[in-house]
């Protein structure tokens, strides 16, 4: 253990100074708990594609010791892995890429525009609760197949769940909140509805192809919660991080207002600059040597996506926001485990930001009132961003 062992600390409000320090001092670092953190891009990129590593839901030794909630997450994530023996990853990819799926840009733009038009006249709003939450939630509801007349009920329940979706994945612990239990009950009702009338949505696709699951209902609930988590909570974090970033970069913000098509590549740069996904956990399948470190089989590896995306050996001037930067970031993962919803995320991100910049002339966050979601080693994003806002009268 080096001298950094006693000074290691990462603050989720702004982890990047600590990431930079670790890249300079010890880019492959072992925590007192025995876990390893990988801070540099080269090793992160290689490990995410290495046959020497397992997805954390694949390792039986780790899986057996996981608490119920993490066990459910692991099972669901592995079900979506490219190495699994079940077809769900391919089916979801096909649906997300299919022309028939209800994720056309026009309906997404209409949702964003309607939300912002209804907010006009208010001089103070919260970016997360008033815009990012209803926009991203409405989009994923449409894709999953939540009937329009039930979306408000789902939305209100989710907004009240203090720990987000992951607090209600395990339905047998008895620890979920009242709202979490109610949310799971709503999912059960949705599954019953789709059994009676299949539609053109992800819930129907999963229902049609999961008859072989020992407990189909529990499987579907876990899968749907994961899809909500990725498509809603992850994207809320993106909008929060990105709008704070653009506020801190007024010239870039103005450039996007004048040239909205720059968002096509600009979204990737915003993800690189401040990724919602900060870490990916892997398990060493066998003994691995990384630089001068010997990592034993069974060790947990925390691949720091946030740090890798700011690695100065790969990204010139990594602390600068450069809209036309070459795409290299790891915010969607890489290789076979690349995020299956990357296309949807890019479309949703560019559409939402374009609408915001079209309707909002200026916004000033109340910095001392911003609160953050703290999910160490996984996600990072603001829970609340109160802003004073000036509307564009011409939109």
One Martini backbone bead per residue (centre of mass of N, CA, C, O) as a GRO file, in nm:
protein
  395
    1UNK     BB    1   0.097   0.036   0.021
    2UNK     BB    2   0.058   0.361  -0.019
    3UNK     BB    3   0.035   0.690   0.072
    4UNK     BB    4  -0.266   0.705  -0.047
    5UNK     BB    5  -0.428   0.522   0.153
    6UNK     BB    6  -0.476   0.773   0.374
    7UNK     BB    7  -0.599   0.996   0.134
    8UNK     BB    8  -0.839   0.864   0.015
    9UNK     BB    9  -1.077   1.071  -0.176
   10UNK     BB   10  -1.425   1.094  -0.300
   11UNK     BB   11  -1.629   1.337  -0.435
   12UNK     BB   12  -1.940   1.348  -0.592
   13UNK     BB   13  -1.966   1.651  -0.664
   14UNK     BB   14  -1.627   1.642  -0.725
   15UNK     BB   15  -1.412   1.391  -0.849
   16UNK     BB   16  -1.182   1.501  -1.051
   17UNK     BB   17  -0.938   1.579  -0.876
   18UNK     BB   18  -0.898   1.289  -0.765
   19UNK     BB   19  -0.857   1.147  -1.032
   20UNK     BB   20  -0.606   1.302  -1.119
   21UNK     BB   21  -0.431   1.226  -0.878
   22UNK     BB   22  -0.441   0.915  -0.927
   23UNK     BB   23  -0.319   0.914  -1.212
   24UNK     BB   24  -0.043   1.034  -1.106
   25UNK     BB   25   0.009   0.814  -0.865
   26UNK     BB   26  -0.239   0.563  -0.882
   27UNK     BB   27  -0.425   0.404  -1.129
   28UNK     BB   28  -0.389   0.136  -0.950
   29UNK     BB   29  -0.612   0.071  -0.675
   30UNK     BB   30  -0.622  -0.043  -0.336
   31UNK     BB   31  -0.846  -0.105  -0.114
   32UNK     BB   32  -0.900  -0.205   0.206
   33UNK     BB   33  -1.131  -0.413   0.100
   34UNK     BB   34  -0.976  -0.517  -0.195
   35UNK     BB   35  -1.050  -0.340  -0.400
   36UNK     BB   36  -1.026  -0.220  -0.735
   37UNK     BB   37  -0.909   0.079  -0.902
   38UNK     BB   38  -0.958   0.220  -1.230
   39UNK     BB   39  -0.835   0.533  -1.378
   40UNK     BB   40  -0.740   0.455  -1.657
   41UNK     BB   41  -0.806   0.414  -1.989
   42UNK     BB   42  -0.647   0.171  -2.092
   43UNK     BB   43  -0.733  -0.035  -1.870
   44UNK     BB   44  -1.035   0.007  -1.889
   45UNK     BB   45  -1.073  -0.075  -2.187
   46UNK     BB   46  -0.949  -0.362  -2.161
   47UNK     BB   47  -1.129  -0.482  -1.930
   48UNK     BB   48  -1.411  -0.447  -2.077
   49UNK     BB   49  -1.284  -0.678  -2.303
   50UNK     BB   50  -1.193  -0.903  -2.117
   51UNK     BB   51  -1.176  -1.255  -2.066
   52UNK     BB   52  -1.068  -1.215  -1.754
   53UNK     BB   53  -1.360  -1.100  -1.718
   54UNK     BB   54  -1.649  -1.048  -1.523
   55UNK     BB   55  -1.947  -1.013  -1.460
   56UNK     BB   56  -2.082  -0.968  -1.143
   57UNK     BB   57  -2.327  -1.184  -1.209
   58UNK     BB   58  -2.128  -1.447  -1.280
   59UNK     BB   59  -2.015  -1.481  -0.992
   60UNK     BB   60  -2.075  -1.715  -0.752
   61UNK     BB   61  -1.923  -1.607  -0.506
   62UNK     BB   62  -2.046  -1.326  -0.510
   63UNK     BB   63  -2.349  -1.385  -0.542
   64UNK     BB   64  -2.388  -1.546  -0.267
   65UNK     BB   65  -2.308  -1.259  -0.094
   66UNK     BB   66  -2.537  -1.101  -0.178
   67UNK     BB   67  -2.772  -0.901  -0.143
   68UNK     BB   68  -3.087  -0.909  -0.260
   69UNK     BB   69  -3.076  -0.657  -0.442
   70UNK     BB   70  -2.805  -0.718  -0.590
   71UNK     BB   71  -2.893  -0.995  -0.694
   72UNK     BB   72  -3.117  -0.893  -0.881
   73UNK     BB   73  -2.939  -0.712  -1.053
   74UNK     BB   74  -2.739  -0.926  -1.151
   75UNK     BB   75  -2.939  -1.109  -1.295
   76UNK     BB   76  -3.044  -0.898  -1.497
   77UNK     BB   77  -2.775  -0.813  -1.626
   78UNK     BB   78  -2.694  -1.097  -1.725
   79UNK     BB   79  -2.937  -1.137  -1.911
   80UNK     BB   80  -2.810  -0.889  -2.098
   81UNK     BB   81  -2.580  -1.046  -2.184
   82UNK     BB   82  -2.389  -1.175  -2.455
   83UNK     BB   83  -2.327  -1.463  -2.289
   84UNK     BB   84  -2.594  -1.549  -2.267
   85UNK     BB   85  -2.871  -1.799  -2.312
   86UNK     BB   86  -3.051  -1.549  -2.358
   87UNK     BB   87  -3.248  -1.319  -2.583
   88UNK     BB   88  -3.290  -1.022  -2.467
   89UNK     BB   89  -3.079  -0.838  -2.587
   90UNK     BB   90  -3.158  -0.877  -2.885
   91UNK     BB   91  -3.454  -0.789  -2.856
   92UNK     BB   92  -3.402  -0.501  -2.751
   93UNK     BB   93  -3.226  -0.405  -2.980
   94UNK     BB   94  -3.439  -0.447  -3.198
   95UNK     BB   95  -3.650  -0.253  -3.081
   96UNK     BB   96  -3.466   0.008  -3.064
   97UNK     BB   97  -3.415  -0.014  -3.393
   98UNK     BB   98  -3.698  -0.011  -3.470
   99UNK     BB   99  -3.944   0.152  -3.649
  100UNK     BB  100  -4.198   0.070  -3.460
  101UNK     BB  101  -4.096   0.216  -3.236
  102UNK     BB  102  -4.192   0.469  -2.986
  103UNK     BB  103  -3.910   0.683  -3.079
  104UNK     BB  104  -3.973   0.940  -3.210
  105UNK     BB  105  -3.867   1.263  -3.237
  106UNK     BB  106  -4.139   1.418  -3.246
  107UNK     BB  107  -4.264   1.312  -2.978
  108UNK     BB  108  -4.028   1.400  -2.801
  109UNK     BB  109  -4.039   1.703  -2.870
  110UNK     BB  110  -4.332   1.750  -2.777
  111UNK     BB  111  -4.287   1.685  -2.482
  112UNK     BB  112  -4.075   1.903  -2.421
  113UNK     BB  113  -4.237   2.149  -2.518
  114UNK     BB  114  -4.484   2.118  -2.331
  115UNK     BB  115  -4.338   2.141  -2.063
  116UNK     BB  116  -4.218   2.429  -2.114
  117UNK     BB  117  -4.477   2.582  -2.183
  118UNK     BB  118  -4.610   2.521  -1.895
  119UNK     BB  119  -4.372   2.693  -1.741
  120UNK     BB  120  -4.442   2.948  -1.838
  121UNK     BB  121  -4.419   3.224  -1.596
  122UNK     BB  122  -4.192   3.103  -1.441
  123UNK     BB  123  -3.901   3.209  -1.250
  124UNK     BB  124  -3.910   2.928  -1.084
  125UNK     BB  125  -3.730   2.619  -1.101
  126UNK     BB  126  -3.679   2.262  -1.143
  127UNK     BB  127  -3.501   2.075  -1.350
  128UNK     BB  128  -3.576   1.793  -1.246
  129UNK     BB  129  -3.889   1.797  -1.161
  130UNK     BB  130  -3.993   1.984  -1.420
  131UNK     BB  131  -3.816   1.819  -1.659
  132UNK     BB  132  -3.633   1.562  -1.644
  133UNK     BB  133  -3.839   1.371  -1.527
  134UNK     BB  134  -4.090   1.391  -1.725
  135UNK     BB  135  -3.930   1.339  -1.987
  136UNK     BB  136  -3.789   1.064  -1.928
  137UNK     BB  137  -4.041   0.916  -1.824
  138UNK     BB  138  -4.221   0.944  -2.073
  139UNK     BB  139  -4.037   0.789  -2.266
  140UNK     BB  140  -4.012   0.511  -2.115
  141UNK     BB  141  -4.316   0.456  -2.100
  142UNK     BB  142  -4.362   0.428  -2.404
  143UNK     BB  143  -4.164   0.190  -2.449
  144UNK     BB  144  -4.278  -0.012  -2.236
  145UNK     BB  145  -4.618   0.047  -2.208
  146UNK     BB  146  -4.753   0.274  -2.056
  147UNK     BB  147  -5.033   0.394  -2.003
  148UNK     BB  148  -5.129   0.715  -2.011
  149UNK     BB  149  -5.338   0.694  -1.757
  150UNK     BB  150  -5.075   0.580  -1.563
  151UNK     BB  151  -4.823   0.775  -1.550
  152UNK     BB  152  -4.882   0.956  -1.304
  153UNK     BB  153  -4.873   0.734  -1.094
  154UNK     BB  154  -4.586   0.641  -1.145
  155UNK     BB  155  -4.445   0.917  -1.110
  156UNK     BB  156  -4.530   0.973  -0.813
  157UNK     BB  157  -4.393   0.725  -0.691
  158UNK     BB  158  -4.101   0.777  -0.784
  159UNK     BB  159  -4.066   1.063  -0.653
  160UNK     BB  160  -4.092   0.919  -0.346
  161UNK     BB  161  -3.831   0.752  -0.389
  162UNK     BB  162  -3.544   0.790  -0.224
  163UNK     BB  163  -3.372   0.527  -0.369
  164UNK     BB  164  -3.520   0.450  -0.597
  165UNK     BB  165  -3.547   0.162  -0.775
  166UNK     BB  166  -3.344  -0.019  -0.598
  167UNK     BB  167  -3.543  -0.027  -0.338
  168UNK     BB  168  -3.759  -0.250  -0.508
  169UNK     BB  169  -3.651  -0.520  -0.627
  170UNK     BB  170  -3.688  -0.662  -0.357
  171UNK     BB  171  -3.998  -0.828  -0.246
  172UNK     BB  172  -3.892  -0.992   0.046
  173UNK     BB  173  -3.761  -0.797   0.273
  174UNK     BB  174  -3.952  -0.544   0.382
  175UNK     BB  175  -3.785  -0.253   0.301
  176UNK     BB  176  -3.975  -0.112   0.147
  177UNK     BB  177  -4.153   0.130   0.060
  178UNK     BB  178  -4.463   0.225   0.004
  179UNK     BB  179  -4.399   0.323  -0.287
  180UNK     BB  180  -4.244   0.071  -0.381
  181UNK     BB  181  -4.477  -0.129  -0.348
  182UNK     BB  182  -4.670   0.025  -0.538
  183UNK     BB  183  -4.494   0.005  -0.790
  184UNK     BB  184  -4.496  -0.303  -0.810
  185UNK     BB  185  -4.802  -0.327  -0.838
  186UNK     BB  186  -4.815  -0.174  -1.107
  187UNK     BB  187  -4.644  -0.381  -1.263
  188UNK     BB  188  -4.838  -0.617  -1.227
  189UNK     BB  189  -5.071  -0.482  -1.378
  190UNK     BB  190  -4.924  -0.452  -1.645
  191UNK     BB  191  -4.874  -0.752  -1.700
  192UNK     BB  192  -5.173  -0.829  -1.710
  193UNK     BB  193  -5.248  -0.645  -1.943
  194UNK     BB  194  -5.045  -0.769  -2.156
  195UNK     BB  195  -5.160  -1.059  -2.151
  196UNK     BB  196  -5.436  -0.960  -2.284
  197UNK     BB  197  -5.261  -0.713  -2.451
  198UNK     BB  198  -5.053  -0.689  -2.681
  199UNK     BB  199  -4.782  -0.482  -2.788
  200UNK     BB  200  -4.560  -0.212  -2.902
  201UNK     BB  201  -4.342  -0.323  -2.664
  202UNK     BB  202  -4.123  -0.428  -2.422
  203UNK     BB  203  -4.312  -0.583  -2.236
  204UNK     BB  204  -4.427  -0.769  -2.456
  205UNK     BB  205  -4.164  -0.895  -2.550
  206UNK     BB  206  -4.086  -1.021  -2.274
  207UNK     BB  207  -4.344  -1.185  -2.232
  208UNK     BB  208  -4.324  -1.365  -2.493
  209UNK     BB  209  -3.995  -1.457  -2.403
  210UNK     BB  210  -4.048  -1.574  -2.070
  211UNK     BB  211  -4.176  -1.865  -2.012
  212UNK     BB  212  -3.906  -2.017  -1.896
  213UNK     BB  213  -3.932  -1.881  -1.640
  214UNK     BB  214  -3.983  -1.974  -1.319
  215UNK     BB  215  -4.045  -1.648  -1.251
  216UNK     BB  216  -4.187  -1.433  -1.449
  217UNK     BB  217  -4.277  -1.192  -1.278
  218UNK     BB  218  -4.007  -1.136  -1.131
  219UNK     BB  219  -3.844  -1.097  -1.385
  220UNK     BB  220  -4.007  -0.859  -1.508
  221UNK     BB  221  -3.975  -0.664  -1.276
  222UNK     BB  222  -3.667  -0.648  -1.283
  223UNK     BB  223  -3.643  -0.557  -1.581
  224UNK     BB  224  -3.818  -0.298  -1.563
  225UNK     BB  225  -3.652  -0.154  -1.349
  226UNK     BB  226  -3.392  -0.141  -1.515
  227UNK     BB  227  -3.513   0.027  -1.749
  228UNK     BB  228  -3.589   0.267  -1.574
  229UNK     BB  229  -3.310   0.327  -1.462
  230UNK     BB  230  -3.172   0.381  -1.739
  231UNK     BB  231  -3.403   0.572  -1.885
  232UNK     BB  232  -3.434   0.772  -1.630
  233UNK     BB  233  -3.216   0.812  -1.406
  234UNK     BB  234  -2.973   0.842  -1.596
  235UNK     BB  235  -3.098   1.083  -1.765
  236UNK     BB  236  -3.136   1.280  -1.537
  237UNK     BB  237  -2.834   1.301  -1.477
  238UNK     BB  238  -2.754   1.414  -1.747
  239UNK     BB  239  -2.918   1.679  -1.742
  240UNK     BB  240  -2.800   1.792  -1.486
  241UNK     BB  241  -2.500   1.791  -1.564
  242UNK     BB  242  -2.526   1.947  -1.840
  243UNK     BB  243  -2.665   2.215  -1.740
  244UNK     BB  244  -2.433   2.287  -1.553
  245UNK     BB  245  -2.211   2.290  -1.764
  246UNK     BB  246  -2.340   2.508  -1.954
  247UNK     BB  247  -2.342   2.731  -1.742
  248UNK     BB  248  -2.015   2.718  -1.720
  249UNK     BB  249  -2.045   2.745  -2.064
  250UNK     BB  250  -2.159   3.004  -2.236
  251UNK     BB  251  -2.031   2.974  -2.519
  252UNK     BB  252  -2.134   2.689  -2.575
  253UNK     BB  253  -2.430   2.749  -2.535
  254UNK     BB  254  -2.449   2.955  -2.770
  255UNK     BB  255  -2.356   2.763  -2.992
  256UNK     BB  256  -2.606   2.572  -2.961
  257UNK     BB  257  -2.822   2.782  -3.025
  258UNK     BB  258  -2.707   2.849  -3.320
  259UNK     BB  259  -2.613   2.515  -3.344
  260UNK     BB  260  -2.795   2.238  -3.291
  261UNK     BB  261  -2.627   2.014  -3.453
  262UNK     BB  262  -2.395   1.993  -3.236
  263UNK     BB  263  -2.543   1.779  -3.055
  264UNK     BB  264  -2.469   1.516  -3.196
  265UNK     BB  265  -2.171   1.545  -3.056
  266UNK     BB  266  -2.213   1.696  -2.784
  267UNK     BB  267  -2.326   1.468  -2.610
  268UNK     BB  268  -2.062   1.305  -2.588
  269UNK     BB  269  -1.903   1.532  -2.444
  270UNK     BB  270  -2.088   1.552  -2.196
  271UNK     BB  271  -2.040   1.262  -2.105
  272UNK     BB  272  -1.737   1.281  -2.074
  273UNK     BB  273  -1.720   1.524  -1.877
  274UNK     BB  274  -2.012   1.412  -1.716
  275UNK     BB  275  -2.087   1.118  -1.611
  276UNK     BB  276  -2.331   0.928  -1.478
  277UNK     BB  277  -2.131   0.703  -1.518
  278UNK     BB  278  -1.859   0.606  -1.297
  279UNK     BB  279  -1.900   0.281  -1.265
  280UNK     BB  280  -1.765  -0.056  -1.323
  281UNK     BB  281  -1.816  -0.391  -1.235
  282UNK     BB  282  -1.571  -0.647  -1.193
  283UNK     BB  283  -1.435  -0.984  -1.234
  284UNK     BB  284  -1.173  -1.183  -1.176
  285UNK     BB  285  -1.121  -1.487  -1.337
  286UNK     BB  286  -0.813  -1.433  -1.307
  287UNK     BB  287  -0.507  -1.371  -1.299
  288UNK     BB  288  -0.379  -1.027  -1.291
  289UNK     BB  289  -0.178  -0.793  -1.474
  290UNK     BB  290  -0.136  -0.442  -1.382
  291UNK     BB  291   0.132  -0.349  -1.448
  292UNK     BB  292   0.255  -0.385  -1.107
  293UNK     BB  293  -0.012  -0.546  -1.054
  294UNK     BB  294  -0.154  -0.813  -0.856
  295UNK     BB  295  -0.450  -0.987  -0.943
  296UNK     BB  296  -0.676  -1.186  -0.810
  297UNK     BB  297  -0.891  -1.414  -0.828
  298UNK     BB  298  -1.211  -1.258  -0.748
  299UNK     BB  299  -1.171  -0.975  -0.784
  300UNK     BB  300  -1.267  -0.646  -0.757
  301UNK     BB  301  -1.350  -0.415  -1.028
  302UNK     BB  302  -1.330  -0.060  -1.055
  303UNK     BB  303  -1.431   0.114  -1.327
  304UNK     BB  304  -1.343   0.447  -1.404
  305UNK     BB  305  -1.514   0.635  -1.616
  306UNK     BB  306  -1.475   0.927  -1.520
  307UNK     BB  307  -1.163   0.915  -1.530
  308UNK     BB  308  -1.110   0.809  -1.820
  309UNK     BB  309  -1.261   1.067  -1.954
  310UNK     BB  310  -0.994   1.246  -1.816
  311UNK     BB  311  -0.752   1.140  -1.975
  312UNK     BB  312  -0.463   1.304  -2.090
  313UNK     BB  313  -0.350   1.063  -2.278
  314UNK     BB  314  -0.629   1.089  -2.466
  315UNK     BB  315  -0.731   1.383  -2.376
  316UNK     BB  316  -0.716   1.683  -2.479
  317UNK     BB  317  -0.796   1.886  -2.258
  318UNK     BB  318  -1.014   1.738  -2.048
  319UNK     BB  319  -1.132   2.015  -1.896
  320UNK     BB  320  -1.255   2.064  -2.169
  321UNK     BB  321  -1.519   2.175  -2.380
  322UNK     BB  322  -1.546   1.980  -2.692
  323UNK     BB  323  -1.778   1.921  -2.927
  324UNK     BB  324  -1.573   1.788  -3.169
  325UNK     BB  325  -1.478   1.551  -3.035
  326UNK     BB  326  -1.358   1.255  -3.037
  327UNK     BB  327  -1.485   0.942  -3.007
  328UNK     BB  328  -1.397   0.767  -2.669
  329UNK     BB  329  -1.583   0.719  -2.460
  330UNK     BB  330  -1.724   0.519  -2.162
  331UNK     BB  331  -2.038   0.587  -2.100
  332UNK     BB  332  -2.142   0.304  -2.265
  333UNK     BB  333  -1.909   0.158  -2.275
  334UNK     BB  334  -1.770  -0.152  -2.428
  335UNK     BB  335  -1.839  -0.353  -2.663
  336UNK     BB  336  -2.048  -0.605  -2.576
  337UNK     BB  337  -2.138  -0.403  -2.316
  338UNK     BB  338  -2.278  -0.201  -2.457
  339UNK     BB  339  -2.524   0.000  -2.447
  340UNK     BB  340  -2.848  -0.071  -2.563
  341UNK     BB  341  -2.947   0.257  -2.525
  342UNK     BB  342  -2.768   0.465  -2.687
  343UNK     BB  343  -2.953   0.572  -2.907
  344UNK     BB  344  -3.174   0.678  -2.722
  345UNK     BB  345  -2.998   0.866  -2.548
  346UNK     BB  346  -2.907   1.057  -2.776
  347UNK     BB  347  -3.188   1.146  -2.865
  348UNK     BB  348  -3.290   1.249  -2.592
  349UNK     BB  349  -3.064   1.450  -2.533
  350UNK     BB  350  -3.082   1.633  -2.789
  351UNK     BB  351  -3.384   1.701  -2.769
  352UNK     BB  352  -3.393   1.824  -2.482
  353UNK     BB  353  -3.173   2.043  -2.519
  354UNK     BB  354  -3.296   2.187  -2.760
  355UNK     BB  355  -3.556   2.272  -2.617
  356UNK     BB  356  -3.434   2.430  -2.386
  357UNK     BB  357  -3.270   2.640  -2.566
  358UNK     BB  358  -3.528   2.747  -2.710
  359UNK     BB  359  -3.699   2.843  -2.441
  360UNK     BB  360  -3.431   2.931  -2.292
  361UNK     BB  361  -3.243   3.215  -2.234
  362UNK     BB  362  -3.196   3.179  -1.911
  363UNK     BB  363  -2.996   3.032  -1.631
  364UNK     BB  364  -2.977   3.024  -1.257
  365UNK     BB  365  -2.835   2.859  -1.027
  366UNK     BB  366  -2.879   2.763  -0.687
  367UNK     BB  367  -2.601   2.650  -0.554
  368UNK     BB  368  -2.688   2.619  -0.237
  369UNK     BB  369  -2.950   2.416  -0.336
  370UNK     BB  370  -2.800   2.183  -0.436
  371UNK     BB  371  -2.856   1.836  -0.481
  372UNK     BB  372  -2.732   1.495  -0.430
  373UNK     BB  373  -2.674   1.191  -0.557
  374UNK     BB  374  -2.560   0.905  -0.358
  375UNK     BB  375  -2.379   0.656  -0.558
  376UNK     BB  376  -2.131   0.486  -0.498
  377UNK     BB  377  -1.969   0.359  -0.782
  378UNK     BB  378  -2.188   0.461  -1.004
  379UNK     BB  379  -2.369   0.725  -0.974
  380UNK     BB  380  -2.415   1.076  -1.099
  381UNK     BB  381  -2.636   1.334  -0.961
  382UNK     BB  382  -2.881   1.558  -0.938
  383UNK     BB  383  -3.180   1.603  -0.742
  384UNK     BB  384  -3.148   1.931  -0.740
  385UNK     BB  385  -3.224   2.244  -0.951
  386UNK     BB  386  -3.253   2.548  -0.873
  387UNK     BB  387  -3.394   2.816  -1.082
  388UNK     BB  388  -3.348   3.105  -1.256
  389UNK     BB  389  -3.571   3.223  -1.522
  390UNK     BB  390  -3.553   3.292  -1.879
  391UNK     BB  391  -3.762   3.343  -2.141
  392UNK     BB  392  -3.844   3.278  -2.469
  393UNK     BB  393  -4.069   3.462  -2.660
  394UNK     BB  394  -4.009   3.314  -2.959
  395UNK     BB  395  -4.097   2.997  -2.896
   0.00000   0.00000   0.00000
